[in-house]
JSON list of C-alpha atoms in Angstrom, two decimals:
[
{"chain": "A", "resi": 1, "resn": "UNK", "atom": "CA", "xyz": [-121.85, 30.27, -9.11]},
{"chain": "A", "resi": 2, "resn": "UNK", "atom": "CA", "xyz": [-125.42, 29.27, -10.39]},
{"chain": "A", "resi": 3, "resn": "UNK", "atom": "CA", "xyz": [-128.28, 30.68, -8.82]},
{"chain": "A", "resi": 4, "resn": "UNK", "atom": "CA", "xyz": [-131.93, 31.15, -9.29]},
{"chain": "A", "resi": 5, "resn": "UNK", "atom": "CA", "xyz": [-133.91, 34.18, -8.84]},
{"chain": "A", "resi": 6, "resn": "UNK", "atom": "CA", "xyz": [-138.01, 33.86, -8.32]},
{"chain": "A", "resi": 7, "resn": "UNK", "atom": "CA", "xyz": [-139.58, 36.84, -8.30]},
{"chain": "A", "resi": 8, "resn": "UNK", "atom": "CA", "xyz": [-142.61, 37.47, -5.95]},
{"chain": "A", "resi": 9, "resn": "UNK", "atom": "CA", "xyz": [-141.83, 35.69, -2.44]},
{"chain": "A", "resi": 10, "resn": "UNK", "atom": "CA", "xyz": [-146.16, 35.73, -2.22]},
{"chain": "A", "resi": 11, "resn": "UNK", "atom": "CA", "xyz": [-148.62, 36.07, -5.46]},
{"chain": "A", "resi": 12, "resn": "UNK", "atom": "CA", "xyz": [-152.03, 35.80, -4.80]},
{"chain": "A", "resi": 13, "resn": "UNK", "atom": "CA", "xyz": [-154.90, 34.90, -7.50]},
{"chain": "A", "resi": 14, "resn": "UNK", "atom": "CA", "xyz": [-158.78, 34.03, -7.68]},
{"chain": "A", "resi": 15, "resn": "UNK", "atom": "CA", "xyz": [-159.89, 30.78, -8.15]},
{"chain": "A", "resi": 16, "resn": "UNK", "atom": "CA", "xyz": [-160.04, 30.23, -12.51]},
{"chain": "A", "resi": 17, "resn": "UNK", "atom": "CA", "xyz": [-157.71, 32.84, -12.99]},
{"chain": "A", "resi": 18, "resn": "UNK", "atom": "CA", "xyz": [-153.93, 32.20, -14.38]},
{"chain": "A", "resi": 19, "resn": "UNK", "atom": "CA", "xyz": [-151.17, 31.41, -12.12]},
{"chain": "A", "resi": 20, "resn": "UNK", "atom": "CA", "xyz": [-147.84, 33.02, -13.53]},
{"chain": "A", "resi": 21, "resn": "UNK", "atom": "CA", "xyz": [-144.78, 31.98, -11.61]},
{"chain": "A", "resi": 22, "resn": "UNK", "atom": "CA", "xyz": [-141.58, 33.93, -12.36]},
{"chain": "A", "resi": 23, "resn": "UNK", "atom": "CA", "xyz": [-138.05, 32.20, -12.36]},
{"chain": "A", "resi": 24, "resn": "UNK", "atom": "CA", "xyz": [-134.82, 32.90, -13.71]},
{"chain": "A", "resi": 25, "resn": "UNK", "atom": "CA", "xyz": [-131.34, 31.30, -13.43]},
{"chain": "A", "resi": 26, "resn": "UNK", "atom": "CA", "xyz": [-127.88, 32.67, -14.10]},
{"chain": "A", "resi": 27, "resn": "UNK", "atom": "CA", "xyz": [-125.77, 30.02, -15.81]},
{"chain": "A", "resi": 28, "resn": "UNK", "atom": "CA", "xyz": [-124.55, 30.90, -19.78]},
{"chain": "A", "resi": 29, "resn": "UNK", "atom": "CA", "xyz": [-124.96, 27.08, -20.47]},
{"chain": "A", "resi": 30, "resn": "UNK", "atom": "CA", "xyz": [-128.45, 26.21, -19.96]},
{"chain": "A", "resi": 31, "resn": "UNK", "atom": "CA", "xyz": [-128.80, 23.93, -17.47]},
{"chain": "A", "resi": 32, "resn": "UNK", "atom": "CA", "xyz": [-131.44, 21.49, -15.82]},
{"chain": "A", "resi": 33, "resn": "UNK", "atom": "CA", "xyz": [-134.42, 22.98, -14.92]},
{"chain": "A", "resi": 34, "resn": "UNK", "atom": "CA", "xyz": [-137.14, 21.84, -12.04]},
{"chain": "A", "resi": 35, "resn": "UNK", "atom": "CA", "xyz": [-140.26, 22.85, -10.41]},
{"chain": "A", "resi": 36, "resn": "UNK", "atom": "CA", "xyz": [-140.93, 21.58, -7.37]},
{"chain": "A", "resi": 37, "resn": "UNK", "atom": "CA", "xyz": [-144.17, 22.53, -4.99]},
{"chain": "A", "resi": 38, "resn": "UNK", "atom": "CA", "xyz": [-144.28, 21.92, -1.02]},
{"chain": "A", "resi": 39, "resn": "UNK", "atom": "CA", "xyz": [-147.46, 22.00, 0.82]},
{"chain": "A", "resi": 40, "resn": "UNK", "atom": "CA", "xyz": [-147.66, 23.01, 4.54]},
{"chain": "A", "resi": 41, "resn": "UNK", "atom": "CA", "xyz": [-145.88, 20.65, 6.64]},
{"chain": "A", "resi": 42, "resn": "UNK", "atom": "CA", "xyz": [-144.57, 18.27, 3.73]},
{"chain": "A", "resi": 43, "resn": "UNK", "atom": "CA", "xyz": [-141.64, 17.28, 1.79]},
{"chain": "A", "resi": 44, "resn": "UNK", "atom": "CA", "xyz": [-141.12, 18.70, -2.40]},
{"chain": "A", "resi": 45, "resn": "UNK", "atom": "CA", "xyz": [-143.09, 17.29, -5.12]},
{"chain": "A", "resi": 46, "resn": "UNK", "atom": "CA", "xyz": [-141.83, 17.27, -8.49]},
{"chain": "A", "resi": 47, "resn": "UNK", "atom": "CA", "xyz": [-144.40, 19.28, -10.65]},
{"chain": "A", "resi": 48, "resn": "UNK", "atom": "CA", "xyz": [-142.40, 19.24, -13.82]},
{"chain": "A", "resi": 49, "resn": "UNK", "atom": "CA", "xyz": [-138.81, 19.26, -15.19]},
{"chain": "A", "resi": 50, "resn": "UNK", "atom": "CA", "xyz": [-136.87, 20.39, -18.18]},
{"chain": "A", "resi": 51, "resn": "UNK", "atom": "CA", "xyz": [-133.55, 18.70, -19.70]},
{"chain": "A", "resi": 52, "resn": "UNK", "atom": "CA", "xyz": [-133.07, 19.79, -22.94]},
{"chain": "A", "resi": 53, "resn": "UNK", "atom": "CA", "xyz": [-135.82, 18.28, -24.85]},
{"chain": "A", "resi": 54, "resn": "UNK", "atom": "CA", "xyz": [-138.97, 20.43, -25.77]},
{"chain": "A", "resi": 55, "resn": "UNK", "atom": "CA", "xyz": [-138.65, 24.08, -24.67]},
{"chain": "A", "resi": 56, "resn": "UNK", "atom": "CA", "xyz": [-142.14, 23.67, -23.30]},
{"chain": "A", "resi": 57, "resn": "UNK", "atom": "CA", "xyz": [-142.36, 21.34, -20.48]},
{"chain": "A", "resi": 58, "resn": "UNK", "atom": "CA", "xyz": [-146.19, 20.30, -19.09]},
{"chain": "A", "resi": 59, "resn": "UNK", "atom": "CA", "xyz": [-146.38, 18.83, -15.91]},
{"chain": "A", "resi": 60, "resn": "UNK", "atom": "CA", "xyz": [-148.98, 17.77, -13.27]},
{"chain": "A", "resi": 61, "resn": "UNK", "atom": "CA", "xyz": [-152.13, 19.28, -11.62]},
{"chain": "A", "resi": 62, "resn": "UNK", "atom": "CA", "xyz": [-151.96, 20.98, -15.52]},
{"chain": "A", "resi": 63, "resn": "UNK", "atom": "CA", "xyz": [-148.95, 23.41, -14.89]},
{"chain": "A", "resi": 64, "resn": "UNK", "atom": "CA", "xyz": [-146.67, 23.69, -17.14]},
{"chain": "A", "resi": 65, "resn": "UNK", "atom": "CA", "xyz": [-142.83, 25.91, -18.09]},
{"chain": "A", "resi": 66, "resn": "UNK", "atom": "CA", "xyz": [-141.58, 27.18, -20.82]},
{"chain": "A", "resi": 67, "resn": "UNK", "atom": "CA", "xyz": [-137.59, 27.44, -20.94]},
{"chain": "A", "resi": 68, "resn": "UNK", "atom": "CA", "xyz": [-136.78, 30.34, -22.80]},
{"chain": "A", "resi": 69, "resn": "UNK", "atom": "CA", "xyz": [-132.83, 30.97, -22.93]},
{"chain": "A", "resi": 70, "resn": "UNK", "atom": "CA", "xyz": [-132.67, 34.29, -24.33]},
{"chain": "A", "resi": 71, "resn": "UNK", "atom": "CA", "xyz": [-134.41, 35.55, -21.43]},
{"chain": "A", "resi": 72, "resn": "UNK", "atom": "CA", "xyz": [-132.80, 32.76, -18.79]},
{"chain": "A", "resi": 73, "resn": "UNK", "atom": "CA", "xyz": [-136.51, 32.13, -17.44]},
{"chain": "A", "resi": 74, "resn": "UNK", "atom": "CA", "xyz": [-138.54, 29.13, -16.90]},
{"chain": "A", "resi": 75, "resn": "UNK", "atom": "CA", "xyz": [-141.71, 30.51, -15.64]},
{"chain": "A", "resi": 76, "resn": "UNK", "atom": "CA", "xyz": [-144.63, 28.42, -14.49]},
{"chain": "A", "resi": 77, "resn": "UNK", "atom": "CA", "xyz": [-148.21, 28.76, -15.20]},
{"chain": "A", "resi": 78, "resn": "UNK", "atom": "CA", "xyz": [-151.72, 27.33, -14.79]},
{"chain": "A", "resi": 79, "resn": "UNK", "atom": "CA", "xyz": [-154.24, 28.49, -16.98]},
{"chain": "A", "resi": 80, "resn": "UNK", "atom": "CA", "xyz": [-156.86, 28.46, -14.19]},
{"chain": "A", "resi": 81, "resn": "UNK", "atom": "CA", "xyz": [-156.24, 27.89, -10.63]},
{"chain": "A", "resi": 82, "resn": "UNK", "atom": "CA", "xyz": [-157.85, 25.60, -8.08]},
{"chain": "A", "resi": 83, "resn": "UNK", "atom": "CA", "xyz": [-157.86, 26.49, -4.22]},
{"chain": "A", "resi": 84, "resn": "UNK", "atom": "CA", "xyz": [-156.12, 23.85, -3.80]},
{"chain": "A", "resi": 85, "resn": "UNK", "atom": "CA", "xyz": [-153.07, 24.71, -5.35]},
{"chain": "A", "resi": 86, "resn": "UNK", "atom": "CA", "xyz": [-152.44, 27.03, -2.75]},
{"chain": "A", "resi": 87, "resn": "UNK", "atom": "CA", "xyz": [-148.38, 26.33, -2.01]},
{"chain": "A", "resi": 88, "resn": "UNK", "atom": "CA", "xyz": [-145.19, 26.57, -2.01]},
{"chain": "A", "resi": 89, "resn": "UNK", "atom": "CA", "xyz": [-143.43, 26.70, -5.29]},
{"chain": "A", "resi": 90, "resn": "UNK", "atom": "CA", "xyz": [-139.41, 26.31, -5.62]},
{"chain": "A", "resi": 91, "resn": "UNK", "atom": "CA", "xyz": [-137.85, 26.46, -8.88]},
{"chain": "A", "resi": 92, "resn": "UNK", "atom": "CA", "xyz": [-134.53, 24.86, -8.64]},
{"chain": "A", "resi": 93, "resn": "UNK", "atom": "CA", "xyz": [-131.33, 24.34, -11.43]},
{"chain": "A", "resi": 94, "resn": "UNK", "atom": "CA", "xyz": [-128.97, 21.71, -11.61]},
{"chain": "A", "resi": 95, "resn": "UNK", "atom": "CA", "xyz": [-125.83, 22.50, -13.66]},
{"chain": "A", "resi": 96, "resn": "UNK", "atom": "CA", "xyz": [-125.02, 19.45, -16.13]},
{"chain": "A", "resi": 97, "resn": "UNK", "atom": "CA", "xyz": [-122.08, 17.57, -15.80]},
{"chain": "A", "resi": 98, "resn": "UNK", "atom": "CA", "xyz": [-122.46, 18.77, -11.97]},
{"chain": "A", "resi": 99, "resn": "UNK", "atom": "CA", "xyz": [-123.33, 15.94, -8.71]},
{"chain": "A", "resi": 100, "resn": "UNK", "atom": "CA", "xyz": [-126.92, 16.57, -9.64]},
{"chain": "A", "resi": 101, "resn": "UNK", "atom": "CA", "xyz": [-127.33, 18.48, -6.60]},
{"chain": "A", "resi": 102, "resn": "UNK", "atom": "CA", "xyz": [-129.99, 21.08, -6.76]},
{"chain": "A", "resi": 103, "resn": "UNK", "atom": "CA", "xyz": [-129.76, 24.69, -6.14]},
{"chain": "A", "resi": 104, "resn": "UNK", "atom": "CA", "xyz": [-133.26, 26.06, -5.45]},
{"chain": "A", "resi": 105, "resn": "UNK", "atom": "CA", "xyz": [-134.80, 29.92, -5.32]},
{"chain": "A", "resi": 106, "resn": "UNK", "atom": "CA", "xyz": [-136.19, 31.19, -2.07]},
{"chain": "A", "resi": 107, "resn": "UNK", "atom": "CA", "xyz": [-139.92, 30.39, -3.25]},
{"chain": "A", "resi": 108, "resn": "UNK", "atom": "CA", "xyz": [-143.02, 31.71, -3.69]},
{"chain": "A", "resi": 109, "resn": "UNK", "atom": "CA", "xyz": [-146.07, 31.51, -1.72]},
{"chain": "A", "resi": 110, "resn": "UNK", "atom": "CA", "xyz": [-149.33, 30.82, -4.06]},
{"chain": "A", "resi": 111, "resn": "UNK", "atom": "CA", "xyz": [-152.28, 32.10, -2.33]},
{"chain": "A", "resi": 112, "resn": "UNK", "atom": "CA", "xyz": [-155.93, 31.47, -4.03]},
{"chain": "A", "resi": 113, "resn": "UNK", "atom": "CA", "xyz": [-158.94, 33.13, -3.09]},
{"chain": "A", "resi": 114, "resn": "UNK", "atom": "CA", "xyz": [-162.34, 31.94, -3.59]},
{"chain": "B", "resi": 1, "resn": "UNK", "atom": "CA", "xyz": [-143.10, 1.16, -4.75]},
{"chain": "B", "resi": 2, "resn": "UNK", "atom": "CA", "xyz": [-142.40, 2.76, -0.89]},
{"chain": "B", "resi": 3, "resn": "UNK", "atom": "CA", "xyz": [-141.47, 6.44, -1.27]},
{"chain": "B", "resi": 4, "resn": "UNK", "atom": "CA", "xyz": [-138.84, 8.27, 0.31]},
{"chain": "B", "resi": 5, "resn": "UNK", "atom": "CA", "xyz": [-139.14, 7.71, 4.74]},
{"chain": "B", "resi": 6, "resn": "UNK", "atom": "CA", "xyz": [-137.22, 9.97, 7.42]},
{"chain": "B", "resi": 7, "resn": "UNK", "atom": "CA", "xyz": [-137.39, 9.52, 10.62]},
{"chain": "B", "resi": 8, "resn": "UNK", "atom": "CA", "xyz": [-137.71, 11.39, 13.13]},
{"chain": "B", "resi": 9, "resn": "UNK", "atom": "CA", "xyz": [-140.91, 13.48, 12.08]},
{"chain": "B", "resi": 10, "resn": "UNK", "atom": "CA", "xyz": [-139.89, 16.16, 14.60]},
{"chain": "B", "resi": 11, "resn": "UNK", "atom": "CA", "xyz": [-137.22, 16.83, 17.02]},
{"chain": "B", "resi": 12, "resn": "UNK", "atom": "CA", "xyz": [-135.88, 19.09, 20.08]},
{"chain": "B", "resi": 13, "resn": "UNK", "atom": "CA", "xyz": [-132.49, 19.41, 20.94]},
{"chain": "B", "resi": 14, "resn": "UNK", "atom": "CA", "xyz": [-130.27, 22.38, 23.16]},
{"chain": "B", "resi": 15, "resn": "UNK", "atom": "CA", "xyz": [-126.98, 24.02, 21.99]},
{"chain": "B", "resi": 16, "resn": "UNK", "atom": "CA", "xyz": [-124.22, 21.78, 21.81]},
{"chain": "B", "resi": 17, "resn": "UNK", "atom": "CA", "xyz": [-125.63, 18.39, 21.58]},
{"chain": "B", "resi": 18, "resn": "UNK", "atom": "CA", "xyz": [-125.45, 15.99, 18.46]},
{"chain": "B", "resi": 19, "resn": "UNK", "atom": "CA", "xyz": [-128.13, 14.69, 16.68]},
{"chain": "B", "resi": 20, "resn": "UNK", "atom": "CA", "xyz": [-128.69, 11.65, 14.25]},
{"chain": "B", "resi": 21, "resn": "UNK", "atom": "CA", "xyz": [-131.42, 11.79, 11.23]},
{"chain": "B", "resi": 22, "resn": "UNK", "atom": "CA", "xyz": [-132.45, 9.07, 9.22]},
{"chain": "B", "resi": 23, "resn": "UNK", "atom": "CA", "xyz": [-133.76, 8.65, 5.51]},
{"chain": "B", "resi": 24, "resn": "UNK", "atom": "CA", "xyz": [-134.73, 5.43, 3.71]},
{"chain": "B", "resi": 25, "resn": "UNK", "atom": "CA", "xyz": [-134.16, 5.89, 0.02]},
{"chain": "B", "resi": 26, "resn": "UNK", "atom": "CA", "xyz": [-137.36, 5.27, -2.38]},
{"chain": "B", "resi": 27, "resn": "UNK", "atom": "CA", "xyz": [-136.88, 1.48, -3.91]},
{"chain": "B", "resi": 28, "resn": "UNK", "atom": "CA", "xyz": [-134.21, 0.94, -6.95]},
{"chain": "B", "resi": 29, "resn": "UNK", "atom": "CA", "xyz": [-132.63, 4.29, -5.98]},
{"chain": "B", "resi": 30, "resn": "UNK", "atom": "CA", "xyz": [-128.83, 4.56, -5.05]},
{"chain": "B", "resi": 31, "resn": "UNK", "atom": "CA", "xyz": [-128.29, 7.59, -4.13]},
{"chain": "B", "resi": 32, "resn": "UNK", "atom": "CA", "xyz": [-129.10, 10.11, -1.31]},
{"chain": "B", "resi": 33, "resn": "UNK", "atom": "CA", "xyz": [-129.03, 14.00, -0.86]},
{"chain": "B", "resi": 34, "resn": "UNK", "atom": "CA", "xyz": [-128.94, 16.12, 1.85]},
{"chain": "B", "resi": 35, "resn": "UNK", "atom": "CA", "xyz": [-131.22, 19.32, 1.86]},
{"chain": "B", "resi": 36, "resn": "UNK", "atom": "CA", "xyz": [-131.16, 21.90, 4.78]},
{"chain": "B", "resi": 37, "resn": "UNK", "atom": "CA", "xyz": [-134.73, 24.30, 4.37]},
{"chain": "B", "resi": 38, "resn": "UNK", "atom": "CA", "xyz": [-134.46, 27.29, 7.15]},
{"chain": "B", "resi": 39, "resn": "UNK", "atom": "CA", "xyz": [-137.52, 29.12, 7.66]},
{"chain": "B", "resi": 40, "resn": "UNK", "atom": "CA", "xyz": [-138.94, 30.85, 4.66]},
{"chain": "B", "resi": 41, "resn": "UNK", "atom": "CA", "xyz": [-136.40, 29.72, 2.71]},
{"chain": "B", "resi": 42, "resn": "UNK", "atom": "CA", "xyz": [-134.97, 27.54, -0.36]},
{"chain": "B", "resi": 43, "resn": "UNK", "atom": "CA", "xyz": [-134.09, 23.69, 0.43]},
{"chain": "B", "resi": 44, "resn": "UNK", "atom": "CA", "xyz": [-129.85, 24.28, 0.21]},
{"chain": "B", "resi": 45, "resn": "UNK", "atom": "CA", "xyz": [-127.91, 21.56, -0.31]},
{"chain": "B", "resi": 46, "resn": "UNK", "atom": "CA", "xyz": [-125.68, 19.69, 2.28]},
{"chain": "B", "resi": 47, "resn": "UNK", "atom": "CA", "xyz": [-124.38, 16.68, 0.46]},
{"chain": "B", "resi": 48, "resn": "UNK", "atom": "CA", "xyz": [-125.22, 13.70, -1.89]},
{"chain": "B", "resi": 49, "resn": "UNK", "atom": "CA", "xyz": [-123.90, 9.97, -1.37]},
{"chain": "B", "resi": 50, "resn": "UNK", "atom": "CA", "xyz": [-123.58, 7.44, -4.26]},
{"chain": "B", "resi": 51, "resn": "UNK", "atom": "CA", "xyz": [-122.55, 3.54, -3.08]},
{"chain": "B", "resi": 52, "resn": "UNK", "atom": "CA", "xyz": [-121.46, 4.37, 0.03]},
{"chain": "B", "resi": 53, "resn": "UNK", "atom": "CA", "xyz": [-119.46, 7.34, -0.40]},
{"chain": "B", "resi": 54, "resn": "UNK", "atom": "CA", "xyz": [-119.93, 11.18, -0.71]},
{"chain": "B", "resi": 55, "resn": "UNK", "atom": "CA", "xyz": [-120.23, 12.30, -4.14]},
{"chain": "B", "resi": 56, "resn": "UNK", "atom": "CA", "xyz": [-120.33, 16.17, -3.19]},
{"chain": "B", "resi": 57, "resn": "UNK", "atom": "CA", "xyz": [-120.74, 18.87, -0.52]},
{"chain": "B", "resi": 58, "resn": "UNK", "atom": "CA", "xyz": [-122.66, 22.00, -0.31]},
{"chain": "B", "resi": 59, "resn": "UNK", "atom": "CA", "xyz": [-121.01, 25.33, 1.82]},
{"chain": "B", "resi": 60, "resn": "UNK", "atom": "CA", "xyz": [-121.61, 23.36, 4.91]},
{"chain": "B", "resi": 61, "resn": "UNK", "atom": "CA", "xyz": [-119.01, 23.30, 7.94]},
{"chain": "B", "resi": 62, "resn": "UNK", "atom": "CA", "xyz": [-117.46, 19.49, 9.01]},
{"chain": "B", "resi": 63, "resn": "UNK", "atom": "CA", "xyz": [-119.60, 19.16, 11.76]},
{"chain": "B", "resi": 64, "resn": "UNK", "atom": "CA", "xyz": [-122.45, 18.44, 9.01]},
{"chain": "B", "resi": 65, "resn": "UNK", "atom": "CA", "xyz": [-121.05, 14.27, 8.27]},
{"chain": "B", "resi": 66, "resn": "UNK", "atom": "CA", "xyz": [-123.15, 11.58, 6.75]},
{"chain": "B", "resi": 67, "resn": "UNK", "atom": "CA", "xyz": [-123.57, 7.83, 5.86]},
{"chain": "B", "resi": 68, "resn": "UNK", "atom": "CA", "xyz": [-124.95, 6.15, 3.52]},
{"chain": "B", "resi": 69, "resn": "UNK", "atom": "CA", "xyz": [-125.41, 2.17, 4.33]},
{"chain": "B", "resi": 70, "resn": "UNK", "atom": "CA", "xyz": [-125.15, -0.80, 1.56]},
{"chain": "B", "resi": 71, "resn": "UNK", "atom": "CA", "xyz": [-128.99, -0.75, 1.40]},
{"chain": "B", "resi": 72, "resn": "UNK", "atom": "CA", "xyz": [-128.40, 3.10, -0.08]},
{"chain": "B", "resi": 73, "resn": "UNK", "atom": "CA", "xyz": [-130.17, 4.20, 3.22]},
{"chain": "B", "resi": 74, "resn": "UNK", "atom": "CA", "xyz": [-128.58, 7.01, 5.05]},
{"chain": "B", "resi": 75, "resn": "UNK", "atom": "CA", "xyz": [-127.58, 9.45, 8.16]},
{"chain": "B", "resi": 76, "resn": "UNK", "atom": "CA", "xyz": [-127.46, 12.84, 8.44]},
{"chain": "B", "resi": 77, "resn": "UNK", "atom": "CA", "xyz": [-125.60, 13.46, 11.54]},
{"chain": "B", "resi": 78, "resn": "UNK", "atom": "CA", "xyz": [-124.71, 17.12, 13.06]},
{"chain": "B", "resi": 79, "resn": "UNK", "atom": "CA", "xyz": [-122.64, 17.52, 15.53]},
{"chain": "B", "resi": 80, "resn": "UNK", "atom": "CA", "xyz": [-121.70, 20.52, 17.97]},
{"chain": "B", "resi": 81, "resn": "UNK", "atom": "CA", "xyz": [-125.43, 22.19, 17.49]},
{"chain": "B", "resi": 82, "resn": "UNK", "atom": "CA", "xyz": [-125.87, 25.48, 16.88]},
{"chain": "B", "resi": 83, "resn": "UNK", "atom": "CA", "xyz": [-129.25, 27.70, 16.92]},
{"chain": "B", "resi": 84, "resn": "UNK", "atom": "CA", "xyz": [-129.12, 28.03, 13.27]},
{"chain": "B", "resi": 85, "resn": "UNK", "atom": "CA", "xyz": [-129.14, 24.74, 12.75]},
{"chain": "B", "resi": 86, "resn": "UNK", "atom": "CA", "xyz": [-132.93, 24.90, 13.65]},
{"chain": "B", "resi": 87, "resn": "UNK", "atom": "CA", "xyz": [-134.33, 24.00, 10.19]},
{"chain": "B", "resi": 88, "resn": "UNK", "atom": "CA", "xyz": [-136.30, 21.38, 7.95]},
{"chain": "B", "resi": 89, "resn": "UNK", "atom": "CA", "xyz": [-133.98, 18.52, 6.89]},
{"chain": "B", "resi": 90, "resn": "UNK", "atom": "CA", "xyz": [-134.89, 17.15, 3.64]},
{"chain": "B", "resi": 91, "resn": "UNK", "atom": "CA", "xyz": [-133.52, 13.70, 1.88]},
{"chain": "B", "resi": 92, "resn": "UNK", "atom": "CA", "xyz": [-134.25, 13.17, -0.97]},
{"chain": "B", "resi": 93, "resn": "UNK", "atom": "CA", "xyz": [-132.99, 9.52, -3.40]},
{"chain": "B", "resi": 94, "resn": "UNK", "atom": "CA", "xyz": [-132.70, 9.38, -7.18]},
{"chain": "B", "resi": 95, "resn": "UNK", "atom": "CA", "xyz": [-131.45, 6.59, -9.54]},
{"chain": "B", "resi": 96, "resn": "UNK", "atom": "CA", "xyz": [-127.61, 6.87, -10.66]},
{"chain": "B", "resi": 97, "resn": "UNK", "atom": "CA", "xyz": [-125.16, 8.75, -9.39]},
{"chain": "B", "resi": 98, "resn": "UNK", "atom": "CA", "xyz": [-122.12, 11.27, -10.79]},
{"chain": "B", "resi": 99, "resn": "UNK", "atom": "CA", "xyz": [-123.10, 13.23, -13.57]},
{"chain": "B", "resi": 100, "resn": "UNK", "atom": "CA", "xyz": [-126.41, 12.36, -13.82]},
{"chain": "B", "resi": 101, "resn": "UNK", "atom": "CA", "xyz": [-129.94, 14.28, -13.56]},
{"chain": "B", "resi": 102, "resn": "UNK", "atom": "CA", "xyz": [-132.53, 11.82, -12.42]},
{"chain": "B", "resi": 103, "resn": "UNK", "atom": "CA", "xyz": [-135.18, 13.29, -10.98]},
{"chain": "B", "resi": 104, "resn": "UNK", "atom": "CA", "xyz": [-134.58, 13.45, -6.95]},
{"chain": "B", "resi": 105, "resn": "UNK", "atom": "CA", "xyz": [-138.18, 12.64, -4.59]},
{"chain": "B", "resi": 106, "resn": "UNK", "atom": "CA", "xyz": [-137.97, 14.28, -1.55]},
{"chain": "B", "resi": 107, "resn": "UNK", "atom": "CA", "xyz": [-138.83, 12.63, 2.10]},
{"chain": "B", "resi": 108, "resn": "UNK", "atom": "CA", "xyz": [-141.34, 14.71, 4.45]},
{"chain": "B", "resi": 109, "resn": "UNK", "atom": "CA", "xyz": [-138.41, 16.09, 6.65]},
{"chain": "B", "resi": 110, "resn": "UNK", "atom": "CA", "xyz": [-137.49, 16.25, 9.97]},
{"chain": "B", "resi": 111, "resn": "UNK", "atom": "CA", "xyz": [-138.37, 19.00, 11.53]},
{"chain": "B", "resi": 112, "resn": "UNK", "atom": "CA", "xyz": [-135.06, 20.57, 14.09]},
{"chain": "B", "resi": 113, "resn": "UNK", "atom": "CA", "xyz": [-135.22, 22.29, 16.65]},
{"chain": "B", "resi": 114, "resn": "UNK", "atom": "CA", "xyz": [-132.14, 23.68, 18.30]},
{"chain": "B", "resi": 115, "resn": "UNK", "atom": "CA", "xyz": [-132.41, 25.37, 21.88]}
]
């Protein structure tokens, strides 16, 4: 069965420093890719989202993921990071020619100090 | 364009009882998913409807059913609660429906919990 893997349930950064988020799926047949983030008390925002089009996907608040399939990552980064994107941050894969339904990782929590 | 509604925000229930959640889908979507999010943990999925009808289940026991009505808005309805069932409940409506990989937008969630 798919799964996803995120590395790091809690990295913590300075405020203008990079933001590396590690993810990696299991599936031989690359599959849809998603980043969601959740901030406390709220639902998932999409940040960004990769289908088979450019292997580098940007998204908003300037993150952005590069799929890489020899390595079965798609790991998020910011070049510099603001306090507020303090969050949570799922990765999540959906397996094509599947529902669509959306198995996530367990998260990581993105702490930014001033 | 409204985004995705549930309703209730938050809710308190005891061991045994049922419970009813609701989730209006964002506007032009058709169909709905299902996310249960325990503490500290991944969203994992429950089910998906498309027109009406479930289009796919997650590793979730019977007592887990759902609707989904002919204005694609839908219930999440558990029956028989358990402790563990004390979770976030996320919806979350996309465009399409078998097969496809529109991207799903997620409701705030309503917050259970079981005692």
């Amino acid at each position: 069965a798919q799964s996803v893997t995120q590395l790091g349930s809690h990295v913590s950064v300075s405020e203008g420093a990079l933001v590396l988020l590690r993810c990696n799926y299991s599936s031989s047949v690359p599959p849809y890719l998603f980043w969601y983030v959740q901030y406390p008390n709220q639902g998932l925002q999409l940040l960004l989202k990769y289908t088979s089009a450019a292997t580098l996907v940007k998204g908003i608040n300037g993150f952005e993921a590069e799929f890489k399939k020899s390595e079965t990552s798609f790991h998020l980064t910011k070049p510099s990071a603001h306090m507020s994107d303090a969050a949570e941050y799922f990765c999540a894969v959906s397996d094509r020619g599947s529902q669509g339904n959306l198995i996530f990782g367990k998260g990581t929590k993105l702490s930014v100090k001033p | 364009e409204t985004g995705v509604t549930q309703s209730p925000t938050h809710l308190i229930k005891t061991r045994g009882q049922q419970v009813t959640l609701r989730c209006s889908s964002q506007s032009g979507h058709n169909t709905v998913s299902w996310y249960q999010q325990a503490l500290g943990q991944g969203p994992q999925f429950i089910f998906q409807y498309y027109r009406e009808e479930e289009n796919g289940r997650g590793n979730f026991p019977p007592r887990f059913s759902g609707l989904q009505f002919p204005n694609y808005s839908s219930e999440l309805n558990v029956n028989a609660l358990e402790l563990d069932d004390s979770a976030l409940y996320l919806c979350a409506s996309s465009r399409g429906g078998a097969g496809t990989q529109e991207t799903q937008y997620f409701g705030p969630g309503t917050r259970l919990l079981v005692l």
